[in-house]
Amino acid sequence: MQSLIKSLKVLEKVAEKQPISVGELAKMMSMPKTTVQRILWTFHEAGWLRLIEGDMPRWTVSPRVLSVRPIELAGGGLSAAVQDPMAELRNSTQETVYVSVYDGNGAVVVIDRLESPHPVRAVSPIGDIAPIHSTANGMAILAFLPESQLENILTGELSAFNPATITDADKLRAELKQVRERGYAINRGYYRSGIFAIGAPIFDAAHQPVASICISMPDSRYHEEKIAEWGALTVKAAQAIGFQRNARG
């Protein structure tokens, strides 16, 4: 099992840093070069990685990964339901809008995005993985997870990404209590310094958080007096997505 997890982490690192050499991978992951080489060739034989020849051969992810999509990205369902609410939220706020899903392992993954028309804007790529405890989309989901899942995360490692990150479990519990009370999460630069966001959970028919939607902006456009307005718009978009998705069955 540990060998499988190690191999998957190599695959994830290639996806993050591609194109990348064996030596660079081995150094980043503190693994023997021979072990990394063996893992890379295994994924290559399976069709998941490809080798770019040259003076220093480098590895990239194969297009085969496009054939493996989570249900959230499949036609219809959540993917279809987010389009109109995302556009309305972006047009109302003029800020970048993201929809993310929980990966079940302490992180959220961006599955859709609409960019702000402002020349200076916060942009993360689709597929970007971010910690659930320090992002607006993450905290919006985290606050409404079943108690056992919530405690597993709160009692685990809460990594710090800058001095603003909430890493104390009790402080994070208090923050999540406020999220539940007002219906949306506020990220005051907890993950990336200078990037602020407001996110709301998207619920399924059983009132379980299946995703979240947020607006993200540089701190130069973040104003405390607009939080209630932005929060209400974000919650409205999340509710519209949930309603449409559940109506589709």
PDB file of C-alpha atoms in Angstrom:
ATOM      1  CA  MET A   1       0.000   0.000   0.000  1.00  0.00           C
ATOM      2  CA  GLN A   2       2.805   2.432   0.894  1.00  0.00           C
ATOM      3  CA  SER A   3       4.479   1.651  -2.431  1.00  0.00           C
ATOM      4  CA  LEU A   4       1.245   2.505  -4.281  1.00  0.00           C
ATOM      5  CA  ILE A   5       0.811   5.760  -2.380  1.00  0.00           C
ATOM      6  CA  LYS A   6       4.430   6.677  -3.112  1.00  0.00           C
ATOM      7  CA  SER A   7       3.916   5.996  -6.815  1.00  0.00           C
ATOM      8  CA  LEU A   8       0.758   8.116  -6.954  1.00  0.00           C
ATOM      9  CA  LYS A   9       2.558  10.982  -5.235  1.00  0.00           C
ATOM     10  CA  VAL A  10       5.217  10.821  -7.965  1.00  0.00           C
ATOM     11  CA  LEU A  11       2.487  11.010 -10.606  1.00  0.00           C
ATOM     12  CA  GLU A  12       0.931  14.014  -8.849  1.00  0.00           C
ATOM     13  CA  LYS A  13       4.301  15.754  -8.639  1.00  0.00           C
ATOM     14  CA  VAL A  14       4.913  15.256 -12.370  1.00  0.00           C
ATOM     15  CA  ALA A  15       1.494  16.781 -13.067  1.00  0.00           C
ATOM     16  CA  GLU A  16       2.352  19.742 -10.854  1.00  0.00           C
ATOM     17  CA  LYS A  17       5.889  20.424 -12.134  1.00  0.00           C
ATOM     18  CA  GLN A  18       5.905  19.072 -15.711  1.00  0.00           C
ATOM     19  CA  PRO A  19       8.068  18.852 -17.692  1.00  0.00           C
ATOM     20  CA  ILE A  20      10.460  17.543 -15.067  1.00  0.00           C
ATOM     21  CA  SER A  21      13.560  15.353 -15.004  1.00  0.00           C
ATOM     22  CA  VAL A  22      14.169  12.250 -12.900  1.00  0.00           C
ATOM     23  CA  GLY A  23      16.843  14.048 -10.911  1.00  0.00           C
ATOM     24  CA  GLU A  24      14.596  16.995 -10.124  1.00  0.00           C
ATOM     25  CA  LEU A  25      11.794  14.673  -9.024  1.00  0.00           C
ATOM     26  CA  ALA A  26      14.077  12.590  -6.830  1.00  0.00           C
ATOM     27  CA  LYS A  27      15.394  15.720  -5.100  1.00  0.00           C
ATOM     28  CA  MET A  28      11.928  17.213  -4.540  1.00  0.00           C
ATOM     29  CA  MET A  29      10.548  13.984  -3.130  1.00  0.00           C
ATOM     30  CA  SER A  30      13.647  12.918  -1.179  1.00  0.00           C
ATOM     31  CA  MET A  31      13.616   9.542  -2.925  1.00  0.00           C
ATOM     32  CA  PRO A  32      16.383   7.497  -4.579  1.00  0.00           C
ATOM     33  CA  LYS A  33      16.726   8.310  -8.253  1.00  0.00           C
ATOM     34  CA  THR A  34      16.463   4.614  -9.169  1.00  0.00           C
ATOM     35  CA  THR A  35      13.132   4.321  -7.324  1.00  0.00           C
ATOM     36  CA  VAL A  36      11.703   7.386  -9.071  1.00  0.00           C
ATOM     37  CA  GLN A  37      12.940   6.112 -12.442  1.00  0.00           C
ATOM     38  CA  ARG A  38      11.227   2.759 -11.896  1.00  0.00           C
ATOM     39  CA  ILE A  39       7.930   4.440 -10.973  1.00  0.00           C
ATOM     40  CA  LEU A  40       8.077   6.739 -13.987  1.00  0.00           C
ATOM     41  CA  TRP A  41       8.651   3.872 -16.408  1.00  0.00           C
ATOM     42  CA  THR A  42       5.788   1.898 -14.855  1.00  0.00           C
ATOM     43  CA  PHE A  43       3.393   4.785 -15.483  1.00  0.00           C
ATOM     44  CA  HIS A  44       4.896   5.219 -18.961  1.00  0.00           C
ATOM     45  CA  GLU A  45       4.186   1.589 -19.834  1.00  0.00           C
ATOM     46  CA  ALA A  46       0.615   2.050 -18.587  1.00  0.00           C
ATOM     47  CA  GLY A  47       0.231   5.118 -20.804  1.00  0.00           C
ATOM     48  CA  TRP A  48      -0.111   7.709 -18.013  1.00  0.00           C
ATOM     49  CA  LEU A  49       3.252   9.440 -18.503  1.00  0.00           C
ATOM     50  CA  ARG A  50       5.299  10.283 -21.545  1.00  0.00           C
ATOM     51  CA  LEU A  51       9.004  10.976 -21.953  1.00  0.00           C
ATOM     52  CA  ILE A  52      10.305  14.039 -23.802  1.00  0.00           C
ATOM     53  CA  GLU A  53      13.711  13.142 -25.227  1.00  0.00           C
ATOM     54  CA  GLY A  54      16.562  15.658 -25.235  1.00  0.00           C
ATOM     55  CA  ASP A  55      19.844  16.572 -23.572  1.00  0.00           C
ATOM     56  CA  MET A  56      18.002  16.150 -20.278  1.00  0.00           C
ATOM     57  CA  PRO A  57      14.981  13.855 -20.734  1.00  0.00           C
ATOM     58  CA  ARG A  58      11.890  15.173 -19.003  1.00  0.00           C
ATOM     59  CA  TRP A  59       8.558  13.678 -18.057  1.00  0.00           C
ATOM     60  CA  THR A  60       5.023  14.950 -18.602  1.00  0.00           C
ATOM     61  CA  VAL A  61       1.543  13.600 -17.993  1.00  0.00           C
ATOM     62  CA  SER A  62      -0.057  11.815 -20.939  1.00  0.00           C
ATOM     63  CA  PRO A  63      -3.391  12.953 -22.419  1.00  0.00           C
ATOM     64  CA  ARG A  64      -4.742   9.590 -21.201  1.00  0.00           C
ATOM     65  CA  VAL A  65      -5.517  11.287 -17.859  1.00  0.00           C
ATOM     66  CA  LEU A  66      -8.363  13.112 -19.626  1.00  0.00           C
ATOM     67  CA  SER A  67     -10.218   9.803 -19.823  1.00  0.00           C
ATOM     68  CA  VAL A  68     -10.393   9.620 -16.030  1.00  0.00           C
ATOM     69  CA  ARG A  69     -12.762  12.273 -14.766  1.00  0.00           C
ATOM     70  CA  PRO A  70     -14.598  12.537 -11.470  1.00  0.00           C
ATOM     71  CA  ILE A  71     -18.370  12.494 -11.673  1.00  0.00           C
ATOM     72  CA  GLU A  72     -18.398  16.245 -10.995  1.00  0.00           C
ATOM     73  CA  LEU A  73     -16.729  16.854 -14.366  1.00  0.00           C
ATOM     74  CA  ALA A  74     -18.854  14.428 -16.358  1.00  0.00           C
ATOM     75  CA  GLY A  75     -21.553  15.752 -18.634  1.00  0.00           C
ATOM     76  CA  GLY A  76     -24.631  17.039 -16.833  1.00  0.00           C
ATOM     77  CA  GLY A  77     -24.923  17.030 -13.058  1.00  0.00           C
ATOM     78  CA  LEU A  78     -22.819  19.566 -11.223  1.00  0.00           C
ATOM     79  CA  SER A  79     -20.841  20.555 -14.306  1.00  0.00           C
ATOM     80  CA  ALA A  80     -23.992  21.679 -16.105  1.00  0.00           C
ATOM     81  CA  ALA A  81     -25.634  23.220 -13.043  1.00  0.00           C
ATOM     82  CA  VAL A  82     -22.801  25.636 -12.241  1.00  0.00           C
ATOM     83  CA  GLN A  83     -22.670  27.541 -15.510  1.00  0.00           C
ATOM     84  CA  ASP A  84     -25.437  30.144 -15.168  1.00  0.00           C
ATOM     85  CA  PRO A  85     -24.984  30.809 -11.417  1.00  0.00           C
ATOM     86  CA  MET A  86     -21.228  31.229 -11.941  1.00  0.00           C
ATOM     87  CA  ALA A  87     -21.784  33.754 -14.710  1.00  0.00           C
ATOM     88  CA  GLU A  88     -24.333  35.682 -12.660  1.00  0.00           C
ATOM     89  CA  LEU A  89     -22.003  35.800  -9.634  1.00  0.00           C
ATOM     90  CA  ARG A  90     -19.029  36.907 -11.736  1.00  0.00           C
ATOM     91  CA  ASN A  91     -21.101  39.612 -13.447  1.00  0.00           C
ATOM     92  CA  SER A  92     -22.518  40.847 -10.131  1.00  0.00           C
ATOM     93  CA  THR A  93     -19.171  41.061  -8.345  1.00  0.00           C
ATOM     94  CA  GLN A  94     -16.717  41.490 -11.237  1.00  0.00           C
ATOM     95  CA  GLU A  95     -14.423  39.031  -9.451  1.00  0.00           C
ATOM     96  CA  THR A  96     -13.037  35.603 -10.381  1.00  0.00           C
ATOM     97  CA  VAL A  97     -15.408  32.762  -9.502  1.00  0.00           C
ATOM     98  CA  TYR A  98     -14.316  29.222  -8.640  1.00  0.00           C
ATOM     99  CA  VAL A  99     -16.222  25.993  -8.051  1.00  0.00           C
ATOM    100  CA  SER A 100     -14.372  23.306  -6.092  1.00  0.00           C
ATOM    101  CA  VAL A 101     -15.036  19.809  -4.772  1.00  0.00           C
ATOM    102  CA  TYR A 102     -13.615  18.014  -1.734  1.00  0.00           C
ATOM    103  CA  ASP A 103     -11.068  15.321  -2.585  1.00  0.00           C
ATOM    104  CA  GLY A 104     -11.763  13.347   0.607  1.00  0.00           C
ATOM    105  CA  ASN A 105      -8.180  13.803   1.791  1.00  0.00           C
ATOM    106  CA  GLY A 106      -7.952  17.280   3.305  1.00  0.00           C
ATOM    107  CA  ALA A 107      -7.996  19.320   0.102  1.00  0.00           C
ATOM    108  CA  VAL A 108     -10.353  20.865  -2.439  1.00  0.00           C
ATOM    109  CA  VAL A 109      -9.919  20.756  -6.210  1.00  0.00           C
ATOM    110  CA  VAL A 110     -10.964  23.504  -8.631  1.00  0.00           C
ATOM    111  CA  ILE A 111     -13.307  22.070 -11.267  1.00  0.00           C
ATOM    112  CA  ASP A 112     -14.506  25.276 -12.945  1.00  0.00           C
ATOM    113  CA  ARG A 113     -13.590  28.947 -13.141  1.00  0.00           C
ATOM    114  CA  LEU A 114     -14.764  32.255 -14.591  1.00  0.00           C
ATOM    115  CA  GLU A 115     -12.183  35.030 -14.546  1.00  0.00           C
ATOM    116  CA  SER A 116     -12.661  38.589 -13.397  1.00  0.00           C
ATOM    117  CA  PRO A 117     -12.579  41.252 -16.148  1.00  0.00           C
ATOM    118  CA  HIS A 118     -10.139  43.297 -14.041  1.00  0.00           C
ATOM    119  CA  PRO A 119      -6.545  43.302 -15.354  1.00  0.00           C
ATOM    120  CA  VAL A 120      -5.322  42.489 -11.834  1.00  0.00           C
ATOM    121  CA  ARG A 121      -7.074  39.344 -10.637  1.00  0.00           C
ATOM    122  CA  ALA A 122      -6.625  36.147  -8.677  1.00  0.00           C
ATOM    123  CA  VAL A 123      -6.330  33.129 -10.983  1.00  0.00           C
ATOM    124  CA  SER A 124      -5.776  29.450 -10.162  1.00  0.00           C
ATOM    125  CA  PRO A 125      -5.938  26.762 -12.869  1.00  0.00           C
ATOM    126  CA  ILE A 126      -8.686  24.182 -13.134  1.00  0.00           C
ATOM    127  CA  GLY A 127      -7.413  21.112 -11.307  1.00  0.00           C
ATOM    128  CA  ASP A 128      -5.588  23.229  -8.735  1.00  0.00           C
ATOM    129  CA  ILE A 129      -5.444  21.514  -5.334  1.00  0.00           C
ATOM    130  CA  ALA A 130      -5.732  23.660  -2.200  1.00  0.00           C
ATOM    131  CA  PRO A 131      -5.960  22.899   1.531  1.00  0.00           C
ATOM    132  CA  ILE A 132      -9.478  22.590   2.902  1.00  0.00           C
ATOM    133  CA  HIS A 133      -8.675  24.433   6.149  1.00  0.00           C
ATOM    134  CA  SER A 134      -7.347  27.696   4.734  1.00  0.00           C
ATOM    135  CA  THR A 135      -9.361  28.532   1.602  1.00  0.00           C
ATOM    136  CA  ALA A 136     -12.856  29.960   1.255  1.00  0.00           C
ATOM    137  CA  ASN A 137     -14.073  27.050  -0.864  1.00  0.00           C
ATOM    138  CA  GLY A 138     -12.436  24.617   1.531  1.00  0.00           C
ATOM    139  CA  MET A 139     -13.795  26.092   4.749  1.00  0.00           C
ATOM    140  CA  ALA A 140     -17.271  26.378   3.218  1.00  0.00           C
ATOM    141  CA  ILE A 141     -17.265  22.589   2.771  1.00  0.00           C
ATOM    142  CA  LEU A 142     -15.358  21.796   5.957  1.00  0.00           C
ATOM    143  CA  ALA A 143     -17.858  23.604   8.178  1.00  0.00           C
ATOM    144  CA  PHE A 144     -20.680  21.319   7.070  1.00  0.00           C
ATOM    145  CA  LEU A 145     -18.914  17.946   6.899  1.00  0.00           C
ATOM    146  CA  PRO A 146     -20.152  15.178   9.219  1.00  0.00           C
ATOM    147  CA  GLU A 147     -18.647  15.536  12.695  1.00  0.00           C
ATOM    148  CA  SER A 148     -16.345  12.518  12.354  1.00  0.00           C
ATOM    149  CA  GLN A 149     -14.829  13.801   9.095  1.00  0.00           C
ATOM    150  CA  LEU A 150     -14.487  17.296  10.509  1.00  0.00           C
ATOM    151  CA  GLU A 151     -12.652  16.074  13.610  1.00  0.00           C
ATOM    152  CA  ASN A 152     -10.294  13.903  11.560  1.00  0.00           C
ATOM    153  CA  ILE A 153      -9.138  17.045   9.789  1.00  0.00           C
ATOM    154  CA  LEU A 154      -9.056  19.301  12.844  1.00  0.00           C
ATOM    155  CA  THR A 155      -7.004  16.810  14.849  1.00  0.00           C
ATOM    156  CA  GLY A 156      -4.590  16.241  11.972  1.00  0.00           C
ATOM    157  CA  GLU A 157      -1.866  18.507  10.662  1.00  0.00           C
ATOM    158  CA  LEU A 158      -3.072  22.028   9.873  1.00  0.00           C
ATOM    159  CA  SER A 159      -0.232  23.328   7.718  1.00  0.00           C
ATOM    160  CA  ALA A 160       0.707  27.011   7.760  1.00  0.00           C
ATOM    161  CA  PHE A 161       1.123  28.777   4.409  1.00  0.00           C
ATOM    162  CA  ASN A 162       1.775  32.253   5.796  1.00  0.00           C
ATOM    163  CA  PRO A 163       1.429  34.012   9.180  1.00  0.00           C
ATOM    164  CA  ALA A 164      -2.339  34.486   8.641  1.00  0.00           C
ATOM    165  CA  THR A 165      -3.136  30.760   8.260  1.00  0.00           C
ATOM    166  CA  ILE A 166      -5.287  29.378  11.072  1.00  0.00           C
ATOM    167  CA  THR A 167      -3.370  26.379  12.408  1.00  0.00           C
ATOM    168  CA  ASP A 168      -4.874  26.143  15.894  1.00  0.00           C
ATOM    169  CA  ALA A 169      -7.731  23.604  15.946  1.00  0.00           C
ATOM    170  CA  ASP A 170      -9.815  25.528  18.492  1.00  0.00           C
ATOM    171  CA  LYS A 171      -9.489  28.780  16.546  1.00  0.00           C
ATOM    172  CA  LEU A 172     -10.468  26.959  13.380  1.00  0.00           C
ATOM    173  CA  ARG A 173     -13.494  25.423  15.135  1.00  0.00           C
ATOM    174  CA  ALA A 174     -14.581  28.948  16.123  1.00  0.00           C
ATOM    175  CA  GLU A 175     -14.106  30.144  12.542  1.00  0.00           C
ATOM    176  CA  LEU A 176     -16.156  27.250  11.174  1.00  0.00           C
ATOM    177  CA  LYS A 177     -18.919  27.976  13.701  1.00  0.00           C
ATOM    178  CA  GLN A 178     -19.199  31.455  12.180  1.00  0.00           C
ATOM    179  CA  VAL A 179     -19.293  29.913   8.703  1.00  0.00           C
ATOM    180  CA  ARG A 180     -22.281  27.786   9.730  1.00  0.00           C
ATOM    181  CA  GLU A 181     -24.032  30.769  11.312  1.00  0.00           C
ATOM    182  CA  ARG A 182     -23.707  33.169   8.388  1.00  0.00           C
ATOM    183  CA  GLY A 183     -23.719  30.565   5.590  1.00  0.00           C
ATOM    184  CA  TYR A 184     -20.421  31.485   3.932  1.00  0.00           C
ATOM    185  CA  ALA A 185     -16.685  31.362   4.605  1.00  0.00           C
ATOM    186  CA  ILE A 186     -14.224  34.249   4.474  1.00  0.00           C
ATOM    187  CA  ASN A 187     -10.590  33.711   3.533  1.00  0.00           C
ATOM    188  CA  ARG A 188      -8.602  36.746   4.676  1.00  0.00           C
ATOM    189  CA  GLY A 189      -5.344  35.783   3.000  1.00  0.00           C
ATOM    190  CA  TYR A 190      -5.068  32.511   4.957  1.00  0.00           C
ATOM    191  CA  TYR A 191      -3.659  30.530   2.023  1.00  0.00           C
ATOM    192  CA  ARG A 192      -2.021  32.956  -0.386  1.00  0.00           C
ATOM    193  CA  SER A 193      -0.979  36.303   1.042  1.00  0.00           C
ATOM    194  CA  GLY A 194      -2.887  39.170  -0.521  1.00  0.00           C
ATOM    195  CA  ILE A 195      -5.671  36.959  -1.901  1.00  0.00           C
ATOM    196  CA  PHE A 196      -9.079  37.227  -0.236  1.00  0.00           C
ATOM    197  CA  ALA A 197     -12.169  35.151  -0.989  1.00  0.00           C
ATOM    198  CA  ILE A 198     -15.737  34.429   0.074  1.00  0.00           C
ATOM    199  CA  GLY A 199     -17.162  30.927  -0.437  1.00  0.00           C
ATOM    200  CA  ALA A 200     -20.435  29.105   0.147  1.00  0.00           C
ATOM    201  CA  PRO A 201     -21.234  25.377   0.227  1.00  0.00           C
ATOM    202  CA  ILE A 202     -23.238  23.592  -2.450  1.00  0.00           C
ATOM    203  CA  PHE A 203     -25.488  20.944  -0.905  1.00  0.00           C
ATOM    204  CA  ASP A 204     -27.050  17.815  -2.350  1.00  0.00           C
ATOM    205  CA  ALA A 205     -30.602  16.629  -1.680  1.00  0.00           C
ATOM    206  CA  ALA A 206     -29.462  15.091   1.629  1.00  0.00           C
ATOM    207  CA  HIS A 207     -27.974  18.455   2.698  1.00  0.00           C
ATOM    208  CA  GLN A 208     -24.408  17.162   2.411  1.00  0.00           C
ATOM    209  CA  PRO A 209     -21.747  19.555   1.076  1.00  0.00           C
ATOM    210  CA  VAL A 210     -20.738  18.201  -2.329  1.00  0.00           C
ATOM    211  CA  ALA A 211     -18.937  21.306  -3.601  1.00  0.00           C
ATOM    212  CA  SER A 212     -18.516  25.024  -3.030  1.00  0.00           C
ATOM    213  CA  ILE A 213     -18.397  28.271  -4.962  1.00  0.00           C
ATOM    214  CA  CYS A 214     -16.375  31.368  -4.164  1.00  0.00           C
ATOM    215  CA  ILE A 215     -15.342  34.779  -5.407  1.00  0.00           C
ATOM    216  CA  SER A 216     -11.626  35.551  -5.177  1.00  0.00           C
ATOM    217  CA  MET A 217      -9.875  38.906  -5.366  1.00  0.00           C
ATOM    218  CA  PRO A 218      -6.643  40.748  -4.528  1.00  0.00           C
ATOM    219  CA  ASP A 219      -6.637  42.524  -1.171  1.00  0.00           C
ATOM    220  CA  SER A 220      -6.722  45.897  -2.949  1.00  0.00           C
ATOM    221  CA  ARG A 221     -10.378  45.246  -3.869  1.00  0.00           C
ATOM    222  CA  TYR A 222     -11.415  43.592  -0.620  1.00  0.00           C
ATOM    223  CA  HIS A 223     -13.600  45.811   1.591  1.00  0.00           C
ATOM    224  CA  GLU A 224     -15.062  44.654   4.913  1.00  0.00           C
ATOM    225  CA  GLU A 225     -18.205  46.750   4.420  1.00  0.00           C
ATOM    226  CA  LYS A 226     -19.081  44.711   1.311  1.00  0.00           C
ATOM    227  CA  ILE A 227     -18.785  41.286   2.959  1.00  0.00           C
ATOM    228  CA  ALA A 228     -22.515  40.922   3.690  1.00  0.00           C
ATOM    229  CA  GLU A 229     -23.422  41.832   0.104  1.00  0.00           C
ATOM    230  CA  TRP A 230     -20.796  39.546  -1.426  1.00  0.00           C
ATOM    231  CA  GLY A 231     -21.683  36.752   0.987  1.00  0.00           C
ATOM    232  CA  ALA A 232     -25.371  36.941   0.085  1.00  0.00           C
ATOM    233  CA  LEU A 233     -24.576  36.817  -3.635  1.00  0.00           C
ATOM    234  CA  THR A 234     -22.269  33.829  -3.160  1.00  0.00           C
ATOM    235  CA  VAL A 235     -24.839  31.937  -1.079  1.00  0.00           C
ATOM    236  CA  LYS A 236     -27.497  32.702  -3.707  1.00  0.00           C
ATOM    237  CA  ALA A 237     -25.268  31.196  -6.423  1.00  0.00           C
ATOM    238  CA  ALA A 238     -24.543  28.107  -4.299  1.00  0.00           C
ATOM    239  CA  GLN A 239     -28.242  27.569  -3.629  1.00  0.00           C
ATOM    240  CA  ALA A 240     -29.082  27.951  -7.322  1.00  0.00           C
ATOM    241  CA  ILE A 241     -26.496  25.324  -8.250  1.00  0.00           C
ATOM    242  CA  GLY A 242     -27.753  22.931  -5.592  1.00  0.00           C
ATOM    243  CA  PHE A 243     -31.357  23.397  -6.654  1.00  0.00           C
ATOM    244  CA  GLN A 244     -30.588  22.835 -10.352  1.00  0.00           C
ATOM    245  CA  ARG A 245     -28.407  19.815  -9.650  1.00  0.00           C
ATOM    246  CA  ASN A 246     -31.012  18.186  -7.412  1.00  0.00           C
ATOM    247  CA  ALA A 247     -33.800  18.968  -9.877  1.00  0.00           C
ATOM    248  CA  ARG A 248     -31.868  17.085 -12.563  1.00  0.00           C
ATOM    249  CA  GLY A 249     -31.877  14.069 -10.229  1.00  0.00           C
TER     250      GLY A 249
END
